[in-house]
Tab-separated table of C-alpha atoms and ligand atoms in Angstrom:
chain	number	residue	atom	x	y	z
U	1	MET	CA	325.538	65.096	-271.302
U	2	ALA	CA	324.962	68.119	-269.074
U	3	ILE	CA	321.416	68.820	-268.007
U	4	GLN	CA	320.030	72.104	-269.630
U	5	ALA	CA	318.202	74.362	-267.336
U	6	PRO	CA	314.918	75.732	-268.900
U	7	ALA	CA	315.204	79.201	-270.381
U	8	ALA	CA	312.007	80.585	-268.942
U	9	ARG	CA	311.199	80.974	-265.356
U	10	PRO	CA	307.921	81.535	-263.610
U	11	ALA	CA	307.268	85.324	-263.128
U	12	ASN	CA	305.914	84.285	-259.578
U	13	PRO	CA	307.563	81.307	-257.894
U	14	ARG	CA	304.978	81.166	-255.009
U	15	PHE	CA	303.257	77.807	-255.043
U	16	SER	CA	302.677	77.389	-251.316
U	17	SER	CA	299.514	75.630	-250.195
U	18	GLY	CA	298.864	78.217	-247.483
U	19	PRO	CA	299.210	81.050	-247.036
U	20	CYS	CA	298.727	80.943	-250.797
U	21	THR	CA	300.077	83.426	-253.279
U	22	LYS	CA	298.322	86.907	-253.242
U	23	ILE	CA	295.976	87.977	-255.976
U	24	PRO	CA	297.702	88.866	-259.374
U	25	GLY	CA	299.043	92.515	-259.246
U	26	PHE	CA	298.833	92.704	-255.335
U	27	SER	CA	300.647	95.575	-253.671
U	28	LEU	CA	300.246	96.945	-250.022
U	29	ASP	CA	298.936	100.159	-251.448
U	30	MET	CA	295.736	98.294	-252.128
U	31	LEU	CA	295.100	98.193	-248.455
U	32	SER	CA	295.090	101.958	-247.852
U	33	ASP	CA	291.361	101.984	-247.251
U	34	ALA	CA	291.717	99.927	-244.010
U	35	PRO	CA	290.220	101.735	-241.064
U	36	LEU	CA	293.371	101.331	-238.991
U	37	GLY	CA	293.274	102.487	-235.373
U	38	ARG	CA	289.547	102.568	-235.412
U	39	SER	CA	287.276	100.319	-233.439
U	40	HIS	CA	285.952	97.219	-235.286
U	41	ARG	CA	282.630	98.180	-233.548
U	42	ALA	CA	282.614	101.660	-235.104
U	43	VAL	CA	280.258	102.222	-237.963
U	44	ILE	CA	283.131	101.968	-240.446
U	45	GLY	CA	284.446	98.747	-238.790
U	46	LYS	CA	281.104	97.066	-238.721
U	47	ALA	CA	280.465	98.056	-242.288
U	48	LYS	CA	283.689	96.557	-243.477
U	49	LEU	CA	282.936	93.262	-241.759
U	50	LYS	CA	279.401	93.267	-243.021
U	51	GLU	CA	280.635	93.854	-246.624
U	52	ALA	CA	283.101	90.973	-246.255
U	53	ILE	CA	280.215	88.643	-245.126
U	54	GLU	CA	277.745	89.688	-247.795
U	55	THR	CA	280.374	89.691	-250.639
U	56	THR	CA	281.382	86.157	-249.534
U	57	ARG	CA	277.688	85.161	-249.739
U	58	GLU	CA	277.228	86.699	-253.208
U	59	ILE	CA	280.331	85.217	-254.656
U	60	LEU	CA	279.863	81.658	-253.195
U	61	GLY	CA	276.044	81.623	-253.958
U	62	ILE	CA	275.367	80.941	-250.262
U	63	PRO	CA	271.548	80.827	-249.669
U	64	ALA	CA	270.064	83.970	-247.913
U	65	ASP	CA	268.901	81.861	-244.888
U	66	TYR	CA	272.447	80.565	-244.120
U	67	ARG	CA	274.513	82.444	-241.453
U	68	ILE	CA	278.125	83.543	-242.244
U	69	GLY	CA	280.338	84.466	-239.356
U	70	ILE	CA	283.942	85.633	-239.142
U	71	VAL	CA	285.549	83.784	-236.288
U	72	PRO	CA	288.927	83.548	-234.619
U	73	ALA	CA	291.805	81.256	-235.238
U	74	SER	CA	291.506	80.638	-239.080
U	75	ASP	CA	289.962	77.657	-240.319
U	76	THR	CA	290.984	75.588	-237.351
U	77	GLY	CA	289.027	77.958	-235.061
U	78	ALA	CA	286.002	77.493	-237.206
U	79	VAL	CA	286.074	73.865	-237.412
U	80	GLU	CA	286.735	73.448	-233.640
U	81	MET	CA	283.922	75.982	-232.799
U	82	ALA	CA	281.409	73.912	-234.857
U	83	MET	CA	282.577	70.530	-233.481
U	84	TRP	CA	282.550	71.652	-229.829
U	85	SER	CA	279.242	73.494	-230.185
U	86	LEU	CA	277.420	70.861	-232.282
U	87	LEU	CA	278.643	67.444	-231.770
U	88	GLY	CA	277.463	64.967	-229.035
U	89	GLU	CA	273.620	65.244	-229.618
U	90	ARG	CA	274.029	62.029	-231.515
U	91	LYS	CA	276.521	59.617	-232.939
U	92	ALA	CA	279.180	61.045	-235.245
U	93	THR	CA	280.943	59.679	-238.471
U	94	MET	CA	284.531	60.901	-238.863
U	95	CYS	CA	285.907	60.773	-242.319
U	96	ALA	CA	289.672	61.305	-243.017
U	97	TRP	CA	291.787	60.639	-246.099
U	98	GLU	CA	294.728	62.797	-245.212
U	99	SER	CA	296.304	64.576	-242.266
U	100	PHE	CA	293.853	67.505	-241.571
U	101	GLY	CA	290.851	65.127	-241.581
U	102	ALA	CA	292.728	62.896	-239.305
U	103	GLY	CA	293.266	65.849	-237.030
U	104	TRP	CA	289.501	66.264	-236.646
U	105	VAL	CA	289.113	62.513	-235.850
U	106	THR	CA	291.614	62.905	-232.965
U	107	ASP	CA	289.734	65.812	-231.647
U	108	VAL	CA	286.289	64.128	-231.709
U	109	VAL	CA	287.490	60.743	-230.573
U	110	LYS	CA	290.190	61.525	-227.972
U	111	GLN	CA	289.296	65.080	-226.635
U	112	LEU	CA	285.609	65.276	-226.957
U	113	LYS	CA	285.270	61.471	-226.516
U	114	ILE	CA	282.122	61.432	-228.760
U	115	ASP	CA	280.572	58.001	-229.755
U	116	ALA	CA	281.906	58.020	-233.350
U	117	GLU	CA	282.534	55.682	-236.212
U	118	THR	CA	285.754	56.617	-237.991
U	119	LYS	CA	286.104	56.024	-241.815
U	120	THR	CA	289.441	56.509	-243.283
U	121	ALA	CA	291.221	55.948	-246.721
U	122	ASP	CA	294.908	56.041	-247.533
U	123	TYR	CA	296.679	58.943	-249.084
U	124	GLY	CA	295.502	58.933	-252.735
U	125	ASP	CA	292.151	57.431	-252.144
U	126	ILE	CA	288.850	58.754	-250.626
U	127	VAL	CA	286.101	57.427	-248.239
U	128	ASP	CA	283.229	55.902	-250.001
U	129	PHE	CA	280.437	58.460	-249.152
U	130	GLY	CA	277.866	55.845	-250.245
U	131	THR	CA	278.675	53.741	-247.124
U	132	LEU	CA	278.019	56.583	-244.567
U	133	ASP	CA	275.110	56.832	-242.259
U	134	PHE	CA	273.902	60.483	-242.629
U	135	ASN	CA	271.630	60.150	-239.837
U	136	THR	CA	274.717	60.526	-237.779
U	137	ASP	CA	276.740	63.799	-237.756
U	138	VAL	CA	279.326	63.425	-240.562
U	139	VAL	CA	282.559	65.344	-240.412
U	140	PHE	CA	284.899	65.583	-243.432
U	141	THR	CA	287.337	67.670	-245.300
U	142	TRP	CA	286.052	68.556	-248.853
U	143	ASN	CA	289.562	68.851	-250.314
U	144	GLY	CA	292.393	66.947	-248.673
U	145	THR	CA	294.986	69.536	-248.845
U	146	THR	CA	297.922	67.148	-248.092
U	147	SER	CA	296.851	64.352	-250.357
U	148	GLY	CA	295.294	66.320	-253.296
U	149	VAL	CA	292.115	64.240	-253.166
U	150	ARG	CA	288.631	65.896	-253.036
U	151	LEU	CA	285.076	65.037	-253.084
U	152	PRO	CA	283.868	65.255	-256.700
U	153	ASN	CA	280.480	66.478	-255.635
U	154	GLY	CA	277.870	65.985	-252.790
U	155	ASP	CA	275.545	63.615	-254.598
U	156	ALA	CA	275.909	60.965	-251.913
U	157	ILE	CA	274.734	63.250	-249.173
U	158	PRO	CA	270.902	62.770	-248.936
U	159	ALA	CA	268.652	65.807	-248.842
U	160	ASN	CA	266.525	64.235	-246.009
U	161	ARG	CA	269.451	63.400	-243.654
U	162	GLU	CA	268.732	63.588	-239.976
U	163	GLY	CA	272.320	64.364	-238.939
U	164	LEU	CA	274.417	67.470	-239.731
U	165	THR	CA	277.215	67.626	-242.196
U	166	ILE	CA	280.315	69.404	-241.058
U	167	CYS	CA	282.619	70.221	-243.808
U	168	ASP	CA	286.145	71.736	-243.667
U	169	ALA	CA	286.213	73.322	-247.097
U	170	THR	CA	289.330	75.514	-246.509
U	171	SER	CA	291.215	74.374	-249.687
U	172	ALA	CA	288.024	74.046	-251.668
U	173	ALA	CA	285.995	77.153	-251.028
U	174	PHE	CA	286.207	79.692	-254.066
U	175	ALA	CA	287.831	77.113	-256.333
U	176	MET	CA	285.276	74.364	-256.338
U	177	ASP	CA	281.562	74.184	-256.506
U	178	LEU	CA	280.026	73.467	-253.044
U	179	PRO	CA	276.428	72.117	-252.880
U	180	TRP	CA	275.198	74.418	-250.014
U	181	ASP	CA	271.986	72.321	-249.732
U	182	LYS	CA	274.031	69.304	-248.648
U	183	LEU	CA	276.397	71.224	-246.237
U	184	ASP	CA	275.137	72.242	-242.661
U	185	VAL	CA	278.433	73.661	-241.504
U	186	THR	CA	281.110	74.802	-243.838
U	187	THR	CA	284.425	76.328	-242.717
U	188	PHE	CA	287.387	78.060	-244.533
U	189	SER	CA	290.079	80.691	-244.035
U	190	TRP	CA	291.135	83.660	-246.108
U	191	GLN	CA	294.708	82.453	-246.523
U	192	LYS	CA	293.928	79.751	-249.136
U	193	VAL	CA	292.256	80.153	-252.703
U	194	LEU	CA	291.941	84.043	-252.318
U	195	GLY	CA	295.499	84.471	-251.088
U	196	GLY	CA	294.255	86.274	-248.074
U	197	GLU	CA	295.828	86.308	-244.636
U	198	GLY	CA	295.842	83.779	-241.817
U	199	GLY	CA	294.135	84.356	-238.416
U	200	HIS	CA	290.552	84.594	-239.470
U	201	GLY	CA	288.093	81.841	-240.056
U	202	VAL	CA	284.770	81.729	-241.729
U	203	LEU	CA	281.886	79.625	-240.506
U	204	VAL	CA	278.774	78.988	-242.673
U	205	LEU	CA	275.676	77.587	-240.962
U	206	SER	CA	272.489	76.108	-242.425
U	207	PRO	CA	269.164	76.655	-240.756
U	208	ARG	CA	269.374	73.030	-239.430
U	209	ALA	CA	272.710	73.762	-237.886
U	210	VAL	CA	271.288	76.926	-236.243
U	211	ALA	CA	268.332	74.786	-234.893
U	212	ARG	CA	270.857	72.223	-233.390
U	213	LEU	CA	272.611	75.164	-231.749
U	214	GLU	CA	269.384	76.547	-230.215
U	215	SER	CA	268.055	73.119	-229.138
U	216	TYR	CA	271.170	71.356	-227.779
U	217	ALA	CA	273.851	72.374	-225.204
U	218	PRO	CA	276.929	70.158	-225.062
U	219	ALA	CA	277.869	68.583	-221.577
U	220	TRP	CA	281.334	70.282	-221.770
U	221	PRO	CA	282.184	73.864	-221.111
U	222	LEU	CA	282.611	76.102	-224.038
U	223	PRO	CA	285.218	78.925	-223.935
U	224	LYS	CA	284.074	82.362	-224.878
U	225	ILE	CA	285.596	82.268	-228.431
U	226	PHE	CA	283.484	79.103	-229.241
U	227	ARG	CA	280.142	80.376	-227.933
U	228	MET	CA	277.442	81.192	-230.573
U	229	THR	CA	274.410	81.089	-228.338
U	230	LYS	CA	273.250	83.108	-225.291
U	231	GLY	CA	270.245	81.798	-223.191
U	232	GLY	CA	269.616	79.171	-225.795
U	233	LYS	CA	269.252	81.678	-228.733
U	234	LEU	CA	271.763	82.333	-231.534
U	235	ILE	CA	273.859	85.347	-231.104
U	236	GLU	CA	272.790	86.911	-234.393
U	237	GLY	CA	275.329	89.794	-234.237
U	238	ILE	CA	278.204	87.371	-234.838
U	239	PHE	CA	276.677	86.872	-238.314
U	240	VAL	CA	276.492	90.372	-239.358
U	241	GLY	CA	279.919	91.364	-238.388
U	242	GLU	CA	279.916	91.819	-234.643
U	243	THR	CA	282.743	89.395	-234.192
U	244	ILE	CA	283.299	87.598	-230.788
U	245	ASN	CA	286.622	89.235	-230.282
U	246	THR	CA	288.877	91.907	-232.215
U	247	PRO	CA	289.671	91.005	-235.803
U	248	SER	CA	292.498	92.472	-237.790
U	249	MET	CA	290.872	95.242	-239.870
U	250	LEU	CA	294.113	95.065	-242.061
U	251	CYS	CA	293.279	91.369	-242.864
U	252	VAL	CA	289.664	92.273	-243.342
U	253	GLU	CA	290.702	94.942	-245.960
U	254	ASP	CA	292.865	92.472	-247.646
U	255	TYR	CA	290.051	90.016	-247.820
U	256	LEU	CA	287.752	92.751	-249.373
U	257	VAL	CA	290.459	93.465	-252.005
U	258	SER	CA	290.621	89.841	-252.819
U	259	LEU	CA	286.914	89.524	-253.099
U	260	LYS	CA	286.750	92.533	-255.385
U	261	TRP	CA	289.386	90.828	-257.627
U	262	ALA	CA	287.314	87.695	-257.547
U	263	LYS	CA	284.333	89.585	-258.922
U	264	SER	CA	286.366	91.235	-261.551
U	265	ILE	CA	287.400	87.816	-263.057
U	266	GLY	CA	283.838	86.505	-263.231
U	267	GLY	CA	283.158	85.550	-259.585
U	268	LEU	CA	282.985	81.898	-258.625
U	269	GLU	CA	282.916	80.533	-262.224
U	270	GLY	CA	286.094	82.532	-263.036
U	271	LEU	CA	287.711	81.359	-259.915
U	272	VAL	CA	286.890	77.668	-260.561
U	273	ASP	CA	287.943	77.970	-264.092
U	274	ARG	CA	291.431	79.398	-263.125
U	275	ALA	CA	292.126	76.531	-260.695
U	276	THR	CA	290.840	73.944	-262.999
U	277	ALA	CA	292.936	75.164	-265.887
U	278	ASN	CA	295.998	75.366	-263.632
U	279	ALA	CA	295.549	71.877	-262.349
U	280	LYS	CA	295.035	70.413	-265.780
U	281	THR	CA	298.313	71.833	-266.776
U	282	VAL	CA	299.915	69.662	-264.132
U	283	TRP	CA	297.777	66.583	-264.853
U	284	ASP	CA	298.648	66.843	-268.579
U	285	PHE	CA	302.340	67.125	-267.695
U	286	CYS	CA	302.246	63.933	-265.405
U	287	ASP	CA	300.101	62.008	-268.125
U	288	ALA	CA	302.772	62.562	-270.684
U	289	ARG	CA	305.711	61.333	-268.519
U	290	ASP	CA	306.294	57.937	-266.869
U	291	TRP	CA	308.392	59.233	-263.930
U	292	ILE	CA	305.813	61.369	-262.279
U	293	ALA	CA	302.092	60.686	-261.426
U	294	ASN	CA	299.320	62.357	-259.419
U	295	LEU	CA	298.859	60.950	-256.032
U	296	ALA	CA	295.053	61.066	-256.512
U	297	ASN	CA	294.400	57.418	-257.895
U	298	ASP	CA	291.003	58.346	-259.373
U	299	PRO	CA	291.031	61.260	-261.699
U	300	ALA	CA	287.455	62.047	-260.673
U	301	THR	CA	288.837	62.875	-257.102
U	302	ALA	CA	291.959	64.807	-258.195
U	303	SER	CA	292.200	68.138	-256.541
U	304	THR	CA	292.326	71.315	-258.561
U	305	THR	CA	294.000	73.278	-255.769
U	306	SER	CA	296.478	71.173	-253.897
U	307	VAL	CA	297.894	69.019	-256.660
U	308	CYS	CA	299.957	66.422	-255.169
U	309	VAL	CA	302.514	64.469	-257.383
U	310	LYS	CA	304.857	61.554	-256.724
U	311	PHE	CA	307.879	60.410	-258.373
U	312	THR	CA	307.457	56.878	-259.881
U	313	ASP	CA	310.888	56.231	-261.466
U	314	ASP	CA	312.388	52.968	-260.251
U	315	ARG	CA	315.921	54.430	-260.433
U	316	ILE	CA	315.005	56.424	-257.251
U	317	LYS	CA	316.800	54.945	-254.268
U	318	ASP	CA	315.361	56.890	-251.386
U	319	GLY	CA	311.907	58.417	-252.266
U	320	ALA	CA	311.764	60.867	-249.391
U	321	ALA	CA	315.242	62.249	-249.747
U	322	PHE	CA	314.795	62.433	-253.461
U	323	ALA	CA	311.615	64.461	-253.355
U	324	LYS	CA	313.173	66.698	-250.736
U	325	ALA	CA	316.121	67.363	-252.831
U	326	VAL	CA	313.925	68.097	-255.898
U	327	ALA	CA	311.917	70.652	-253.952
U	328	LYS	CA	315.104	72.070	-252.529
U	329	ARG	CA	316.661	72.463	-255.954
U	330	LEU	CA	313.634	74.302	-257.215
U	331	GLU	CA	313.717	76.649	-254.214
U	332	LYS	CA	317.467	77.181	-254.705
U	333	GLU	CA	316.851	78.106	-258.356
U	334	GLY	CA	314.119	80.517	-257.161
U	335	VAL	CA	311.592	79.038	-259.552
U	336	GLY	CA	309.323	77.206	-257.059
U	337	LEU	CA	308.864	78.115	-253.393
U	338	ASP	CA	307.215	75.675	-250.748
U	339	LEU	CA	306.639	72.816	-253.105
U	340	GLY	CA	307.561	69.968	-250.563
U	341	ALA	CA	304.840	67.553	-249.798
U	342	TYR	CA	303.308	67.909	-246.272
U	343	ARG	CA	305.289	66.431	-243.497
U	344	ASP	CA	302.885	63.457	-242.895
U	345	ALA	CA	302.155	62.831	-246.641
U	346	PRO	CA	303.821	60.477	-248.885
U	347	ALA	CA	306.971	61.698	-250.545
U	348	GLY	CA	306.528	64.065	-253.426
U	349	LEU	CA	305.634	67.562	-254.484
U	350	ARG	CA	302.490	69.717	-253.817
U	351	ILE	CA	301.846	72.383	-256.368
U	352	TRP	CA	299.268	74.841	-255.328
U	353	CYS	CA	296.983	75.380	-258.365
U	354	GLY	CA	294.372	77.669	-256.628
U	355	SER	CA	292.789	80.618	-258.333
U	356	THR	CA	295.318	83.301	-257.515
U	357	VAL	CA	298.126	81.376	-259.382
U	358	GLU	CA	298.638	82.258	-263.025
U	359	GLN	CA	298.511	79.360	-265.436
U	360	ALA	CA	301.732	80.843	-267.151
U	361	ASP	CA	303.579	80.304	-263.937
U	362	ILE	CA	302.522	76.625	-263.620
U	363	ALA	CA	303.476	76.059	-267.302
U	364	ALA	CA	306.895	77.688	-266.649
U	365	LEU	CA	307.411	75.823	-263.448
U	366	LEU	CA	306.867	72.285	-264.901
U	367	PRO	CA	309.970	72.209	-267.155
U	368	TRP	CA	311.982	73.166	-264.080
U	369	VAL	CA	310.422	70.193	-262.267
U	370	GLU	CA	311.756	67.889	-264.953
U	371	TYR	CA	315.171	69.581	-264.909
U	372	ALA	CA	315.395	69.169	-261.114
U	373	PHE	CA	314.155	65.413	-261.422
U	374	GLU	CA	316.909	64.817	-264.078
U	375	ALA	CA	319.444	66.612	-261.893
U	376	GLU	CA	318.587	64.597	-258.778
U	377	ILE	CA	318.715	61.364	-260.787
U	378	ALA	CA	322.179	62.109	-262.063
U	379	ALA	CA	323.161	63.304	-258.527
U	380	GLN	CA	322.228	59.915	-257.086
U	381	ALA	CA	324.602	58.131	-259.418
Y	401	LIG	C1	292.059	71.055	-244.966
Y	401	LIG	C2	292.640	72.035	-244.081
Y	401	LIG	N1	292.056	72.153	-242.779
Y	401	LIG	C3	292.559	73.155	-241.892
Y	401	LIG	C4	293.665	73.710	-242.147
Y	401	LIG	C5	294.231	74.607	-241.156
Y	401	LIG	O1	293.969	75.948	-241.606
Y	401	LIG	P1	294.144	77.184	-240.745
Y	401	LIG	O2	295.635	77.222	-240.634
Y	401	LIG	O3	293.663	78.294	-241.666
Y	401	LIG	O4	293.489	77.049	-239.444
Y	401	LIG	C6	294.324	73.586	-243.462
Y	401	LIG	C7	295.685	74.302	-243.676
Y	401	LIG	O5	296.337	73.978	-244.579
Y	401	LIG	C8	293.797	72.692	-244.310
Y	401	LIG	O6	294.432	72.495	-245.524
């Protein structure tokens, strides 16, 4: 019997895990207030950057005594800047449960050559935070974008820790509650949950992280774009919008537009609710079928943004080729773009469920996933 294609299609087939789909109703006209061709150090440029910082604080509920800086090179730039500036004062604990976390381990162990204990878990699982020594500096990724496994909360992080916690939260910020009192350094980029642009990173520092910056100078040289102190004092200007180098004012405007949208849908609570409802739509779909499952083994750790699924049907002959063929079919049909699992992750699909995605589009995509699955099973035979 011929397999029937679903009648309905997602209005927006963009499910990429970064850059993620723009805010609903986005158009380039919305950026017309960007001060193009003006200096980012002019009054208007500085005002835009400051607004971006302060609206970020307001929506994410970041405490008033935490510094927020816009830094070069997207989330990677923010994480590198933090690790190169802060680590080495004491032992580090490096946590990884997917490829981005693993990348930070490589940097610290092989490049910086810091005395570090490495804690890893396989794709689908998470490091047990109850076993970590928080008197060391602990580096981790809140949401593993390539495995779809996230920390459920920060309860295991002690309030009276002596080390710093350095958290790559790029696929978590704006879609998940982050416990600021447990995070000394938090990083993210604009291209994820808010559907902004690549290139710019955000670095959030607790007072303890600032104290470390002002009391400790690493033994290695720091390039200009990593330097946050001068003469042993924090360069405060960075944290009010005096960026280290030139930002794109077009991307800043785009971020401001996304932040305004975020406020209009109820701020953080609205953003979290949208991602959770999207992810639940995928979870329910998987629970009701025996040929597809969430890659996250423990539902408590299942991501609400980068939802990763695997095909579990034992008729599948070559798992990697099968998953690629399903993703290719969805792309060819124009119903689901950029759904393939990350190159280093187990075979499957990764369906971005972040807050800019409409639940109706997830609901319309899933019957197509079933259709593509059946079509590829048939194609194998
Ligand atoms: C957890 C995590 N860290 C870092 C990155 C790199 O982000 P960027 O390209 O914004 O530097 C990504 C991108 O997907 C990510 O998911």
